Steps between C-alpha positions, in 0.01 A plus 500: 500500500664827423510784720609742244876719528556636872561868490678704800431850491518793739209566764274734380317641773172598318451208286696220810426669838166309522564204367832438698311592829267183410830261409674604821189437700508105369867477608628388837807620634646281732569096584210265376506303774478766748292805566588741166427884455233655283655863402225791441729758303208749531459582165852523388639174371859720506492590867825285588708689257377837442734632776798408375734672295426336108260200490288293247223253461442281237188281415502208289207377275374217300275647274247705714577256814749673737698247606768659726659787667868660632621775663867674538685773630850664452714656738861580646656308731813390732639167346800431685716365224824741328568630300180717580264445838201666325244296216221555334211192540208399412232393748292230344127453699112396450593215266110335438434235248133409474469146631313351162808612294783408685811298406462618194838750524242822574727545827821532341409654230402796710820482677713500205331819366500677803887437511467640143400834641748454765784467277355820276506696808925440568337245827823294624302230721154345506412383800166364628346352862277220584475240768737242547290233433303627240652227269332608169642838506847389611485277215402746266763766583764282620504175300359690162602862556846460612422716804724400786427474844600827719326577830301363759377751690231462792171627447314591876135556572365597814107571510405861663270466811320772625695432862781777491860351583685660757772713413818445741531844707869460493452571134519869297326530163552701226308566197801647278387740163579326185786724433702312784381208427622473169856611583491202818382285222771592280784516764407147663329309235636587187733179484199325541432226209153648283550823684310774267695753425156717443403438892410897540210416242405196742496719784339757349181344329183538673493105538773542809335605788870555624824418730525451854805451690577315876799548725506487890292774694774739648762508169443724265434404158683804385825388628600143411269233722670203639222309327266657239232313254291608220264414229222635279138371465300512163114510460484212234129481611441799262611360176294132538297301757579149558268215642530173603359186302532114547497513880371213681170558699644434820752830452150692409319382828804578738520834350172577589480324792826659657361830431149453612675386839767799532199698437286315788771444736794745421709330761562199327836538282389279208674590207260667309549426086390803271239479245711390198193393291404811430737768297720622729823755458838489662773667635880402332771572667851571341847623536569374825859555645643513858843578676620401843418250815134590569375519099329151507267645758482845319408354207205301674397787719490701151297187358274553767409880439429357120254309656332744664479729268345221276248420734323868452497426126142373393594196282884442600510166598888363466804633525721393204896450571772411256847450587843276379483202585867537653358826701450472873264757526230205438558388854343825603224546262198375634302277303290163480659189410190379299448837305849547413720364206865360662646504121369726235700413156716782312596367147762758285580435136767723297377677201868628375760225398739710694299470820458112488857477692366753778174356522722112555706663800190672619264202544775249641603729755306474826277785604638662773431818379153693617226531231297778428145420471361760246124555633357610144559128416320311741 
């Protein structure tokens, strides 16, 4: 039966915004076998990209039929390898394939013309994430693609309860103006692998609701703190709702059951799940860095006022964390086991020959570097 020729084309938002909205509703993000994540991009189908620097989606068609989607950005970064410690790369993302037409190359296809663009646009890496045991898209990038294997950082989730945490009184913090938080950024992370080298934009789009600082009460931040921690927090709640599917019933009844009984007997400490199934917003946290003895417990005391702050939002229900996987910091991070993703997967692939022996010393060398997580692609 013939299916006619596939053609990949640029999204056109007039003719595509509608019709993409109904595709990504039929597409699960997440692990089959577990709960998975339906994504409400409120209306804009190009809401994970449209703050970054350059970015593109293409759509793919059989004859009227659209059969499948992708989305990428370009930007500057750090990539520690000489001769130069700055590259340009290309963020590949929202990779759907309608289930009736799969296997049928659709997938790479897409890749390999996004990469096209890539190349057009002077891009030095590709690079894309998914979880480490989503084995058909580790097949496609890896085993087809030629991608190779580059990261593993740790993906944290911590649900927002309307119980405010306590904040240590031994603890001074600081909201800092994005002025000084972009030269911190620059003086302290900068080495940083994937550190933007546009992070004033970051700071400065209306998405960041800003940066806070923690050192001990009774040093002064403006001298040099004996321990001192800091991070920003972005609103990813106002670019696209998420909600959870495929849950088992019994996670639906203790959700309502634990909050029907903190509501009729408040001095019970059951821990009380948010509403996930409906669409909910959340809070992501990024460029988290700390100095001294006392940062671990800076860091979660900062993690804390995040929190709280959350909890006054009307649909902020988790927290959203992503660090290294070689980065400490995770031990002070709260989060929830069961929400949270140990090993996210970072795949790389060279797009200049002369790159190819960079990108070899890159990947074999362990991570012991920090990562910057870029919060206009999460």
């Amino acid at each position: 039966m013939g299916y006619g020729e596939l053609i990949i084309r640029s999204y056109d938002p007039q003719y595509d915004r509608t019709r993409v909205e109904d595709f990504e509703r039929k597409c699960e993000v997440g692990p089959a076998k577990r709960v998975f994540l339906f994504t409400d991009t409120l209306g804009d189908p190009i809401c994970r990209i449209r703050n970054s620097p350059i970015y593109k989606m293409l759509v793919a068609e059989l004859g009227n039929q659209l059969v499948g989607v992708i989305q990428g950005s370009i930007k500057l970064v750090t990539v520690h390898k000489p001769p130069n410690d700055l590259a340009k790369v290309g963020y590949i993302l929202g990779l759907r394939v309608s289930s009736l037409y799969r296997r049928r190359g659709i997938g790479s296809s897409l890749v390999i013309k996004l990469e096209e663009w890539f190349i057009a646009n002077d891009v030095d890496y590709a690079y894309m994430a998914t979880e480490k045991d989503n084995k058909a898209s580790v097949k496609l990038f890896v085993d087809r693609l030629s991608y190779v294997k580059f990261q593993t950082p740790t993906i944290l989730v911590n649900p927002v309860s309307h119980r405010m945490s306590r904040i240590s009184s031994n603890v001074e913090l600081a909201k800092l103006k994005v002025e000084e938080a972009e030269a911190i950024y620059r003086k302290f992370m900068s080495s940083t692998e994937f550190f933007p080298i546009d992070i004033g934009n970051i700071l400065r789009n209306k998405l960041s609701l800003g940066t806070w600082a923690a050192y001990p009460r009774g040093e002064s931040w403006g001298g040099v703190p004996s321990s001192w921690a800091m991070l920003s927090v972005w609103n990813s709640g106002e670019l696209f709702k998420l909600r959870l599917g495929n849950a088992p019933l019994s996670c639906l009844m203790y959700t309502k059951s634990s909050r029907l009984i903190e509501k009729l007997v408040p001095c019970v400490k059951l821990p009380c799940i948010p509403d996930f199934f409906r669409p909910f917003g959340f809070y992501f946290i990024y460029g988290v860095y700390r100095e001294g003895p006392l940062s671990g417990k800076l860091v979660r005391t900062l993690c804390r006022f995040v929190h709280n702050m959350a909890s006054k939002s009307k649909d902020c229900k988790v927290i959203v964390t992503e660090v290294g996987g070689s980065d400490t910091s995770r031990l002070h991070i709260p989060h929830w086991k069961s929400l949270s993703c140990p090993e996210d997967l970072w795949c790389i692939k060279a797009l200049k020959n002369e790159k190819k022996n960079s990108l070899h010393e890159l990947t074999k060398t362990p991570p012991t570097r920090a990562l910057f997580v870029d919060p206009r692609e999460v």
